[in-house]
Tab-separated table of C-alpha atoms in Angstrom:
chain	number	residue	atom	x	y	z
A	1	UNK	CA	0.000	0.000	0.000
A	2	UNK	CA	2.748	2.044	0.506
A	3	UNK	CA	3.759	2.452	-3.124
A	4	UNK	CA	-0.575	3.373	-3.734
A	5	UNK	CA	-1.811	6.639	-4.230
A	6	UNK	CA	-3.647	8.413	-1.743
A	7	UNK	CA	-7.048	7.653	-2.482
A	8	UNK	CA	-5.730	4.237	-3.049
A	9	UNK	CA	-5.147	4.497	0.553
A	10	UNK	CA	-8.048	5.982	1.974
A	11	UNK	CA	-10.363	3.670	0.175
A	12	UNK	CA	-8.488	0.285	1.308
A	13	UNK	CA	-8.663	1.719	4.901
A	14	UNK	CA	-12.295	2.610	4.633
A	15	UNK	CA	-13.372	-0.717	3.360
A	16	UNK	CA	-11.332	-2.664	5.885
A	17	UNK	CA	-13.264	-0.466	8.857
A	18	UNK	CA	-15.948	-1.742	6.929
A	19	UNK	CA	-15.269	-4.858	8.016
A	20	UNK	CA	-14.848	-3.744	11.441
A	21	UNK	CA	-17.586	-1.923	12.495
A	22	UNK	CA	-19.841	-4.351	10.340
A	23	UNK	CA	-18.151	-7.064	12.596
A	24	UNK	CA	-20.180	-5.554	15.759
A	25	UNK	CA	-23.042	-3.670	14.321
A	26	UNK	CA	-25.670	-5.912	15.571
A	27	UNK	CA	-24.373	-5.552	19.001
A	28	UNK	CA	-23.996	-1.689	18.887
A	29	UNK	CA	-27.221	-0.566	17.524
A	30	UNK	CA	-25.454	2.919	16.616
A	31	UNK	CA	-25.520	3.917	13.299
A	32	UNK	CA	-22.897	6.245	13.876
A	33	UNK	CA	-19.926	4.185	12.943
A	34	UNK	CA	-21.884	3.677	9.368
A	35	UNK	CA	-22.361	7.385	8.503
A	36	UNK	CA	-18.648	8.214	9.439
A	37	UNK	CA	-17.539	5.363	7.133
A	38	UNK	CA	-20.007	7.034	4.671
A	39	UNK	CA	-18.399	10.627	4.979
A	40	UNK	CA	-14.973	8.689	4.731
A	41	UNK	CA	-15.910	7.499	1.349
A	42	UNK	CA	-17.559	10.919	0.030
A	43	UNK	CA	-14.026	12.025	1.270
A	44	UNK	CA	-12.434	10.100	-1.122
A	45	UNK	CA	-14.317	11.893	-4.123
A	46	UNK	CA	-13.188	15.368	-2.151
A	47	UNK	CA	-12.249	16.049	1.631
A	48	UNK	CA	-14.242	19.175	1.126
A	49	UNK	CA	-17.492	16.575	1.522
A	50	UNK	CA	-16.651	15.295	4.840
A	51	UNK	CA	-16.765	16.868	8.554
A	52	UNK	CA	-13.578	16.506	10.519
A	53	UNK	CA	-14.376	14.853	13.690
A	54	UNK	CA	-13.791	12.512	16.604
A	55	UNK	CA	-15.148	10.210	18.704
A	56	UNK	CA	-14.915	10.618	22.675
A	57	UNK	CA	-12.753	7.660	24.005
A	58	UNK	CA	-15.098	7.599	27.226
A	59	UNK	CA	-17.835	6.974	25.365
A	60	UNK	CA	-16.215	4.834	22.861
A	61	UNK	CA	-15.117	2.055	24.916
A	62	UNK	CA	-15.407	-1.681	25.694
A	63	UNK	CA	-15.177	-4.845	23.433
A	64	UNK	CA	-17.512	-3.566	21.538
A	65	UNK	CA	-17.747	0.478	21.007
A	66	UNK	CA	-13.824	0.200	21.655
A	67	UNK	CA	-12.937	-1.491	18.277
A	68	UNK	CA	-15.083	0.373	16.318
A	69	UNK	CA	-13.747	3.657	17.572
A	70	UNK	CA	-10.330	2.599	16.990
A	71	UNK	CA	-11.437	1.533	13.273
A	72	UNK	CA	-12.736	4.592	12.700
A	73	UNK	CA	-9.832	6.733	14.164
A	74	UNK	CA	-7.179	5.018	11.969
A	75	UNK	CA	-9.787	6.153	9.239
A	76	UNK	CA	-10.094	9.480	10.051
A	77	UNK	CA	-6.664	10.070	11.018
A	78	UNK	CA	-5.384	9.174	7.173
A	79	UNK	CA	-8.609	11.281	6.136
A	80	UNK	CA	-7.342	14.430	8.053
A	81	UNK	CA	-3.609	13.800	7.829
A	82	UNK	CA	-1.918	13.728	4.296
A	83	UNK	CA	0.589	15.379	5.549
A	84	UNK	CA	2.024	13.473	8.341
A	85	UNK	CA	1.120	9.676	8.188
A	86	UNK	CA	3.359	7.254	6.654
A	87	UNK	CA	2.191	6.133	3.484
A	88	UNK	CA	0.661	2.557	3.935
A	89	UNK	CA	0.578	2.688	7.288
A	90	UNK	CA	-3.281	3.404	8.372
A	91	UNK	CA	-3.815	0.506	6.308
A	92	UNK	CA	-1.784	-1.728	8.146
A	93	UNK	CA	-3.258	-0.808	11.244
A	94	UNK	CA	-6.571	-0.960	10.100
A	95	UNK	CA	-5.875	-4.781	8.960
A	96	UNK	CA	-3.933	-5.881	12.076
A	97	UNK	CA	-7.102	-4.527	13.674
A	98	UNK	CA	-9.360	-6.760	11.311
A	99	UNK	CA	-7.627	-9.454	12.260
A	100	UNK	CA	-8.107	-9.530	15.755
A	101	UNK	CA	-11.687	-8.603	16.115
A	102	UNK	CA	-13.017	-11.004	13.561
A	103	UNK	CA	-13.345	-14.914	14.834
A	104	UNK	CA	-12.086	-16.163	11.825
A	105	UNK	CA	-10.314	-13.969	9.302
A	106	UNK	CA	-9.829	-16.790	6.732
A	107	UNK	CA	-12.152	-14.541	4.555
A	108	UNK	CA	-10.948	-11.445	5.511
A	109	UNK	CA	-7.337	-12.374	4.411
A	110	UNK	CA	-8.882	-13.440	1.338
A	111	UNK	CA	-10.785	-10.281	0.271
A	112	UNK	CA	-7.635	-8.446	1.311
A	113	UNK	CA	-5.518	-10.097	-0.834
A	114	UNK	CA	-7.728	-9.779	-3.667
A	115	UNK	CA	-8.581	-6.237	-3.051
A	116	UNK	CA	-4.632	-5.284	-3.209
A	117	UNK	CA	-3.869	-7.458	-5.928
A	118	UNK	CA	-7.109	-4.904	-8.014
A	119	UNK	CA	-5.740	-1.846	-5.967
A	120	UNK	CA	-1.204	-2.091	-7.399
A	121	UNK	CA	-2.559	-3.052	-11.002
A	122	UNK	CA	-4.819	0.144	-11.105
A	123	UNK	CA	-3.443	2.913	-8.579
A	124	UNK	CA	0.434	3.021	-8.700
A	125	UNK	CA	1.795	6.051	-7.038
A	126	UNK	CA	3.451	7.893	-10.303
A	127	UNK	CA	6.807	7.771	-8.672
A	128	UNK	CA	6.544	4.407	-7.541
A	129	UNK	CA	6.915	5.312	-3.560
A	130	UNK	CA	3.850	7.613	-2.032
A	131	UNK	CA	4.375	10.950	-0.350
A	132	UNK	CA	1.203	12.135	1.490
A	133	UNK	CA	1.634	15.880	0.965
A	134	UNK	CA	-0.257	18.721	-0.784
A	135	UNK	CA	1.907	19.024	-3.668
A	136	UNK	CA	1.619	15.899	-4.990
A	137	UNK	CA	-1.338	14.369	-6.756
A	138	UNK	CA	-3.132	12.046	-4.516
A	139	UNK	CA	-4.769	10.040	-7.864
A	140	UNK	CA	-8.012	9.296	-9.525
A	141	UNK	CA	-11.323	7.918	-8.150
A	142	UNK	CA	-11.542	4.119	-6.129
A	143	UNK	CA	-15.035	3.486	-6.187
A	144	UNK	CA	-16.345	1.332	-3.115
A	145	UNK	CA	-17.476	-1.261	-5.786
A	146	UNK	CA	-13.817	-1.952	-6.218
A	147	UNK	CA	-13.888	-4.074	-3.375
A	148	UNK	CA	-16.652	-6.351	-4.047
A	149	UNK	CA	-15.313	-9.701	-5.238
A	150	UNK	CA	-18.171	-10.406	-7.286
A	151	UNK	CA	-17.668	-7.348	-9.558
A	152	UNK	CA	-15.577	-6.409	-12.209
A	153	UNK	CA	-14.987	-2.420	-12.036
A	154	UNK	CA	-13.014	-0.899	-15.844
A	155	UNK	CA	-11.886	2.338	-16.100
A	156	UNK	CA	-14.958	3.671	-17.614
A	157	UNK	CA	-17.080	2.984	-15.223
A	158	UNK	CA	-15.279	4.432	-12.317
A	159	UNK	CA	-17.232	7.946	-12.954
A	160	UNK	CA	-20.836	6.825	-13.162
A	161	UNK	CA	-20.091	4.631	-9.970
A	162	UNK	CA	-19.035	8.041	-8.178
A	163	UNK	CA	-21.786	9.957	-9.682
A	164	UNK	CA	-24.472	8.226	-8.653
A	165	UNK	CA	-22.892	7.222	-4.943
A	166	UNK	CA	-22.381	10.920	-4.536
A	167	UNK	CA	-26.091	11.862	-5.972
A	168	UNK	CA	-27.127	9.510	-2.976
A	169	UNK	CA	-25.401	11.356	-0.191
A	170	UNK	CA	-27.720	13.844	2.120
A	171	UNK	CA	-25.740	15.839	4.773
A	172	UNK	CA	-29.545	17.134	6.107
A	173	UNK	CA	-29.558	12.792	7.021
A	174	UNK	CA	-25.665	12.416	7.718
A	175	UNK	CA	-23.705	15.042	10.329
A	176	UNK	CA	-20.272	14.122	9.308
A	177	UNK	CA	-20.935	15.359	6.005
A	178	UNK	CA	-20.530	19.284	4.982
A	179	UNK	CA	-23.359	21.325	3.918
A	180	UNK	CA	-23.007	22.730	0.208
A	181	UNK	CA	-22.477	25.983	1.644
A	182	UNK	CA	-19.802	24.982	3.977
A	183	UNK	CA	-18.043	23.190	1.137
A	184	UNK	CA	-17.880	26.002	-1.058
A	185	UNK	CA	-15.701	27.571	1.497
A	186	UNK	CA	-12.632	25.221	0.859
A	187	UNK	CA	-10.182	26.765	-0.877
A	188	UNK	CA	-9.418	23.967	-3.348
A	189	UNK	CA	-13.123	23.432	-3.819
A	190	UNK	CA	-14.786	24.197	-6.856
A	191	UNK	CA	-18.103	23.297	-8.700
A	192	UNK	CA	-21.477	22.139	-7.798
A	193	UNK	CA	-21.986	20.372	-4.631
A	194	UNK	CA	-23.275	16.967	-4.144
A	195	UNK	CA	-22.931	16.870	-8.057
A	196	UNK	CA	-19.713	15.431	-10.299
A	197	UNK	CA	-19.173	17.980	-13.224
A	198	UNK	CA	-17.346	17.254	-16.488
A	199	UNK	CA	-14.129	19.079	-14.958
A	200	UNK	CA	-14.164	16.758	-11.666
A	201	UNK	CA	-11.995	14.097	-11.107
């Protein structure tokens, strides 16, 4: 992972929190944990979509609440800091994580080999070793559908896929997404909100 782009990155980390907070989600009842992994992925199209925040350790503890919160901390953390985590290693953590929590992650390790194997033949950093700073280009699109086994994503169909997840995203029904207006206040934010234009990528 360390020689992936950023988005290459944030997407392999999202999915594998995925797993985690899926892992307990009938024994949490909070949706919570969903919505932030939600915002995570709408931060992949742009980090102008998604709300910075963190969750409370008090509240976030135990064998249940505990993992999830640490899931979604490694997530957030790569998220919010391009310019000071190592490349690759969010994802590690994220799948050492995986590992523990789930009773048998004979599947997991599957999925995760498969989803890697998809990730190096598509998103190579362009110098072969990722950077995670400003000045660099963080790379194209990974649709979540990338990590479904049971589909085949090409290049062209990389934009529908983010059009029409982003045409489903509602910040008045998720909080850890921006409003339009708030998003039009990032700098290196331009267009339409909630809406892919020909110029987006």
């Amino acid at each position: 992972m360390a020689r992936l782009t950023f988005r290459a990155n944030m997407a392999m980390c999202t999915a594998i929190a995925e797993w985690i907070v899926w892992r307990f989600e009938a024994l949490s009842g909070d949706f919570r944990p969903l919505l932030m992994l939600e915002a995570a992925w709408a931060a992949g199209v742009h980090t102008a979509y998604a709300r910075y925040h963190e969750f409370d350790d008090d509240n976030w503890r135990g064998v249940v609440r505990g993992p999830m919160r640490m899931a979604l901390g490694i997530v957030i953390d790569l998220v919010w800091g391009m310019k000071t985590v190592e490349p690759g290693r969010n994802v590690a953590w994220a799948s050492q994580l995986a590992e523990l929590v789930i009773p048998d992650p004979s599947a997991f390790r599957a999925w995760r080999e498969l989803c890697v194997s998809r990730l190096e033949a598509r998103f190579p950093a362009n110098d072969g070793e990722a950077v995670f700073e400003d000045e660099i280009d963080i790379g194209a699109w990974v649709p979540r559908e990338m990590f479904d086994p049971a589909r085949s994503v090409e290049a062209g169909d990389v934009r529908p896929l983010i059009e029409q997840f982003v045409a489903t995203l509602d910040p008045g029904r998720n909080p850890y997404l921006h409003m339009p207006a708030e998003m039009m206040e990032f700098a290196d934010y331009s267009g339409a909100p909630y809406e892919i234009g020909a110029d987006d990528h």
